[in-house]
PDB file of C-alpha atoms in Angstrom:
ATOM      1  CA  MET A  13     -10.801 -13.365   3.628  1.00  0.00           C
ATOM      2  CA  GLU A  14      -9.131 -16.260   1.837  1.00  0.00           C
ATOM      3  CA  ASN A  15     -11.222 -18.796   3.786  1.00  0.00           C
ATOM      4  CA  VAL A  16     -14.394 -16.978   2.737  1.00  0.00           C
ATOM      5  CA  ILE A  17     -13.362 -17.109  -0.926  1.00  0.00           C
ATOM      6  CA  ASP A  18     -12.354 -20.775  -0.637  1.00  0.00           C
ATOM      7  CA  THR A  19     -15.736 -21.568   0.921  1.00  0.00           C
ATOM      8  CA  LEU A  20     -17.568 -19.668  -1.830  1.00  0.00           C
ATOM      9  CA  TRP A  21     -15.447 -21.390  -4.514  1.00  0.00           C
ATOM     10  CA  HIS A  22     -16.566 -24.795  -3.225  1.00  0.00           C
ATOM     11  CA  LYS A  23     -20.197 -23.654  -3.116  1.00  0.00           C
ATOM     12  CA  TYR A  24     -19.934 -22.316  -6.673  1.00  0.00           C
ATOM     13  CA  GLN A  25     -18.795 -25.772  -7.806  1.00  0.00           C
ATOM     14  CA  ARG A  26     -22.059 -27.314  -6.571  1.00  0.00           C
ATOM     15  CA  THR A  27     -24.308 -24.857  -8.442  1.00  0.00           C
ATOM     16  CA  HIS A  28     -27.221 -26.061 -10.552  1.00  0.00           C
ATOM     17  CA  PHE A  29     -29.019 -23.989 -13.163  1.00  0.00           C
ATOM     18  CA  LEU A  30     -32.757 -23.549 -13.609  1.00  0.00           C
ATOM     19  CA  LEU A  31     -33.824 -22.723 -17.156  1.00  0.00           C
ATOM     20  CA  THR A  32     -37.094 -22.695 -19.025  1.00  0.00           C
ATOM     21  CA  GLN A  33     -35.470 -24.106 -22.177  1.00  0.00           C
ATOM     22  CA  ARG A  34     -32.268 -25.871 -23.137  1.00  0.00           C
ATOM     23  CA  LEU A  35     -29.424 -23.808 -24.569  1.00  0.00           C
ATOM     24  CA  SER A  36     -27.527 -24.681 -27.713  1.00  0.00           C
ATOM     25  CA  HIS A  37     -24.040 -26.066 -27.208  1.00  0.00           C
ATOM     26  CA  GLN A  38     -23.103 -25.089 -30.748  1.00  0.00           C
ATOM     27  CA  TYR A  39     -21.608 -21.842 -29.457  1.00  0.00           C
ATOM     28  CA  PRO A  40     -19.859 -21.112 -26.163  1.00  0.00           C
ATOM     29  CA  PHE A  41     -21.648 -18.973 -23.605  1.00  0.00           C
ATOM     30  CA  ALA A  42     -21.060 -17.427 -20.190  1.00  0.00           C
ATOM     31  CA  ILE A  43     -23.268 -17.469 -17.108  1.00  0.00           C
ATOM     32  CA  VAL A  44     -23.014 -14.215 -15.180  1.00  0.00           C
ATOM     33  CA  THR A  45     -24.904 -12.665 -12.278  1.00  0.00           C
ATOM     34  CA  ALA A  46     -24.890  -9.237 -10.679  1.00  0.00           C
ATOM     35  CA  HIS A  47     -26.443 -10.468  -7.437  1.00  0.00           C
ATOM     36  CA  ASN A  48     -24.578 -10.276  -4.155  1.00  0.00           C
ATOM     37  CA  PRO A  49     -21.357  -8.586  -5.359  1.00  0.00           C
ATOM     38  CA  ARG A  50     -18.161  -9.639  -3.585  1.00  0.00           C
ATOM     39  CA  GLY A  51     -20.189 -12.375  -1.895  1.00  0.00           C
ATOM     40  CA  LEU A  52     -22.125  -9.897   0.247  1.00  0.00           C
ATOM     41  CA  LEU A  53     -25.808 -10.757   0.584  1.00  0.00           C
ATOM     42  CA  LEU A  54     -27.905  -7.820  -0.605  1.00  0.00           C
ATOM     43  CA  ASN A  55     -31.620  -7.333  -0.204  1.00  0.00           C
ATOM     44  CA  PRO A  56     -33.916  -8.253  -3.120  1.00  0.00           C
ATOM     45  CA  SER A  57     -34.371  -4.621  -4.214  1.00  0.00           C
ATOM     46  CA  GLN A  58     -30.622  -4.025  -4.434  1.00  0.00           C
ATOM     47  CA  ASN A  59     -30.144  -7.273  -6.372  1.00  0.00           C
ATOM     48  CA  ARG A  60     -32.968  -6.405  -8.799  1.00  0.00           C
ATOM     49  CA  LEU A  61     -31.377  -3.016  -9.484  1.00  0.00           C
ATOM     50  CA  LEU A  62     -27.983  -4.618 -10.185  1.00  0.00           C
ATOM     51  CA  ASP A  63     -29.671  -7.244 -12.369  1.00  0.00           C
ATOM     52  CA  ARG A  64     -31.329  -4.552 -14.498  1.00  0.00           C
ATOM     53  CA  GLN A  65     -27.953  -2.830 -14.891  1.00  0.00           C
ATOM     54  CA  LEU A  66     -26.365  -6.133 -15.930  1.00  0.00           C
ATOM     55  CA  GLN A  67     -29.116  -6.833 -18.459  1.00  0.00           C
ATOM     56  CA  SER A  68     -28.645  -3.370 -19.947  1.00  0.00           C
ATOM     57  CA  LYS A  69     -24.908  -4.008 -20.276  1.00  0.00           C
ATOM     58  CA  ILE A  70     -25.535  -7.445 -21.824  1.00  0.00           C
ATOM     59  CA  GLN A  71     -27.813  -5.902 -24.453  1.00  0.00           C
ATOM     60  CA  GLN A  72     -24.868  -3.795 -25.636  1.00  0.00           C
ATOM     61  CA  TYR A  73     -23.108  -6.963 -26.828  1.00  0.00           C
ATOM     62  CA  LYS A  74     -25.914  -7.545 -29.341  1.00  0.00           C
ATOM     63  CA  SER A  75     -25.545 -11.282 -28.730  1.00  0.00           C
ATOM     64  CA  PRO A  76     -28.235 -13.768 -27.761  1.00  0.00           C
ATOM     65  CA  TYR A  77     -28.896 -14.106 -24.029  1.00  0.00           C
ATOM     66  CA  ARG A  78     -31.336 -15.896 -21.729  1.00  0.00           C
ATOM     67  CA  SER A  79     -32.418 -15.492 -18.148  1.00  0.00           C
ATOM     68  CA  LEU A  80     -31.746 -18.339 -15.722  1.00  0.00           C
ATOM     69  CA  ILE A  81     -31.274 -19.030 -12.033  1.00  0.00           C
ATOM     70  CA  GLY A  82     -28.060 -20.277 -10.449  1.00  0.00           C
ATOM     71  CA  ALA A  83     -28.972 -22.278  -7.358  1.00  0.00           C
ATOM     72  CA  ALA A  84     -27.662 -24.416  -4.545  1.00  0.00           C
ATOM     73  CA  PRO A  85     -28.576 -28.094  -5.152  1.00  0.00           C
ATOM     74  CA  ASP A  86     -31.262 -27.915  -2.437  1.00  0.00           C
ATOM     75  CA  LEU A  87     -32.513 -24.526  -3.769  1.00  0.00           C
ATOM     76  CA  SER A  88     -31.717 -22.886  -0.420  1.00  0.00           C
ATOM     77  CA  HIS A  89     -29.912 -20.081  -2.260  1.00  0.00           C
ATOM     78  CA  MET A  90     -30.749 -18.737  -5.728  1.00  0.00           C
ATOM     79  CA  GLU A  91     -29.373 -15.924  -7.844  1.00  0.00           C
ATOM     80  CA  LYS A  92     -30.842 -14.482 -11.030  1.00  0.00           C
ATOM     81  CA  SER A  93     -28.258 -14.919 -13.757  1.00  0.00           C
ATOM     82  CA  TRP A  94     -27.859 -14.597 -17.493  1.00  0.00           C
ATOM     83  CA  ALA A  95     -26.524 -16.970 -20.121  1.00  0.00           C
ATOM     84  CA  VAL A  96     -24.785 -14.749 -22.662  1.00  0.00           C
ATOM     85  CA  PHE A  97     -23.224 -15.855 -25.935  1.00  0.00           C
ATOM     86  CA  ILE A  98     -19.966 -13.903 -25.578  1.00  0.00           C
ATOM     87  CA  ASN A  99     -16.329 -14.961 -25.427  1.00  0.00           C
ATOM     88  CA  LYS A 100     -14.505 -15.860 -22.215  1.00  0.00           C
ATOM     89  CA  GLU A 101     -12.582 -12.578 -21.980  1.00  0.00           C
ATOM     90  CA  GLN A 102     -15.760 -10.505 -22.350  1.00  0.00           C
ATOM     91  CA  ALA A 103     -17.449 -12.681 -19.730  1.00  0.00           C
ATOM     92  CA  LEU A 104     -14.638 -12.231 -17.219  1.00  0.00           C
ATOM     93  CA  GLU A 105     -14.685  -8.481 -17.762  1.00  0.00           C
ATOM     94  CA  LEU A 106     -18.453  -8.450 -17.208  1.00  0.00           C
ATOM     95  CA  GLY A 107     -18.001 -10.410 -13.982  1.00  0.00           C
ATOM     96  CA  ARG A 108     -15.334  -7.971 -12.820  1.00  0.00           C
ATOM     97  CA  GLU A 109     -17.505  -4.962 -13.685  1.00  0.00           C
ATOM     98  CA  PHE A 110     -20.268  -6.344 -11.468  1.00  0.00           C
ATOM     99  CA  ASN A 111     -17.850  -7.280  -8.662  1.00  0.00           C
ATOM    100  CA  GLN A 112     -18.291 -11.023  -8.924  1.00  0.00           C
ATOM    101  CA  HIS A 113     -15.758 -13.529  -7.604  1.00  0.00           C
ATOM    102  CA  ALA A 114     -16.426 -15.877 -10.514  1.00  0.00           C
ATOM    103  CA  ILE A 115     -18.396 -16.639 -13.652  1.00  0.00           C
ATOM    104  CA  TYR A 116     -19.290 -19.882 -15.406  1.00  0.00           C
ATOM    105  CA  TYR A 117     -18.400 -20.670 -18.979  1.00  0.00           C
ATOM    106  CA  VAL A 118     -19.821 -23.411 -21.192  1.00  0.00           C
ATOM    107  CA  ASN A 119     -17.832 -24.563 -24.213  1.00  0.00           C
ATOM    108  CA  GLN A 120     -18.864 -27.616 -26.243  1.00  0.00           C
ATOM    109  CA  GLY A 121     -21.247 -28.576 -23.452  1.00  0.00           C
ATOM    110  CA  GLN A 122     -18.545 -28.531 -20.754  1.00  0.00           C
ATOM    111  CA  LEU A 123     -19.081 -26.267 -17.732  1.00  0.00           C
ATOM    112  CA  SER A 124     -16.157 -24.380 -16.178  1.00  0.00           C
ATOM    113  CA  LEU A 125     -15.841 -22.044 -13.211  1.00  0.00           C
ATOM    114  CA  LEU A 126     -13.497 -19.083 -13.731  1.00  0.00           C
ATOM    115  CA  ALA A 127     -12.268 -16.603 -11.136  1.00  0.00           C
ATOM    116  CA  CYS A 128     -12.818 -12.977 -12.087  1.00  0.00           C
ATOM    117  CA  VAL A 129     -10.217 -11.368  -9.833  1.00  0.00           C
ATOM    118  CA  ASP A 130      -8.154 -13.989  -7.985  1.00  0.00           C
ATOM    119  CA  SER A 131      -5.586 -15.251 -10.466  1.00  0.00           C
ATOM    120  CA  ALA A 132      -4.469 -17.903  -7.944  1.00  0.00           C
ATOM    121  CA  MET A 133      -7.768 -19.752  -8.429  1.00  0.00           C
ATOM    122  CA  PRO A 134      -7.415 -22.117 -11.381  1.00  0.00           C
ATOM    123  CA  GLU A 135     -10.124 -22.566 -13.982  1.00  0.00           C
ATOM    124  CA  THR A 136     -12.175 -25.449 -12.631  1.00  0.00           C
ATOM    125  CA  GLU A 137     -13.784 -27.973 -14.965  1.00  0.00           C
ATOM    126  CA  MET A 138     -17.201 -28.967 -13.611  1.00  0.00           C
ATOM    127  CA  GLY A 139     -18.328 -31.543 -16.158  1.00  0.00           C
ATOM    128  CA  ILE A 140     -21.247 -31.614 -18.531  1.00  0.00           C
ATOM    129  CA  PHE A 141     -23.490 -28.556 -18.277  1.00  0.00           C
ATOM    130  CA  ASN A 142     -26.684 -30.535 -18.957  1.00  0.00           C
ATOM    131  CA  HIS A 143     -26.026 -32.621 -15.823  1.00  0.00           C
ATOM    132  CA  ARG A 144     -26.514 -29.433 -13.774  1.00  0.00           C
ATOM    133  CA  LEU A 145     -29.501 -28.222 -15.747  1.00  0.00           C
ATOM    134  CA  ARG A 146     -33.015 -28.325 -14.311  1.00  0.00           C
ATOM    135  CA  LEU A 147     -35.752 -27.438 -16.763  1.00  0.00           C
ATOM    136  CA  VAL A 148     -38.674 -25.604 -15.169  1.00  0.00           C
ATOM    137  CA  SER A 149     -41.907 -24.257 -16.638  1.00  0.00           C
ATOM    138  CA  GLU A 150     -41.110 -20.795 -15.245  1.00  0.00           C
ATOM    139  CA  LEU A 151     -38.291 -19.280 -13.249  1.00  0.00           C
ATOM    140  CA  PRO A 152     -39.086 -18.886  -9.544  1.00  0.00           C
ATOM    141  CA  GLU A 153     -39.359 -15.503  -7.875  1.00  0.00           C
ATOM    142  CA  ILE A 154     -36.172 -15.425  -5.869  1.00  0.00           C
ATOM    143  CA  GLY A 155     -36.688 -12.422  -3.601  1.00  0.00           C
ATOM    144  CA  ALA A 156     -37.979 -14.679  -0.849  1.00  0.00           C
ATOM    145  CA  TYR A 157     -34.860 -16.870  -0.992  1.00  0.00           C
ATOM    146  CA  ILE A 158     -32.250 -14.193  -0.383  1.00  0.00           C
TER     147      ILE A 158
END
């Protein structure tokens, strides 16, 4: 299992983000998904159901949030995600609730990868968030990519 998590951790570090508009760096925000919990690939219907549950939970924070896509650099894998203006502890708890290995956190424009459950995995600095940002006119339908 550890090799699987190590492999996923390295893939997570290569993630790019597709957004329809830039996000303010004035306040920190988290990037969280509900897709493919515990790294298990689910079908599009299952992922959509989990995504709706995550959005409902996010709305309870009464904080700004935006839809985005986390993607492999070549777009071979994409997951619907949410940028949520909440603190790091809330973000980690949200990731744990939706059985995610990790979440992303952006503070002062710097992107970090944080493990939700494996305390042995250190917080990983990934550089400037905008360097991983791809602005698109609309978010792609990702059901065909999973």
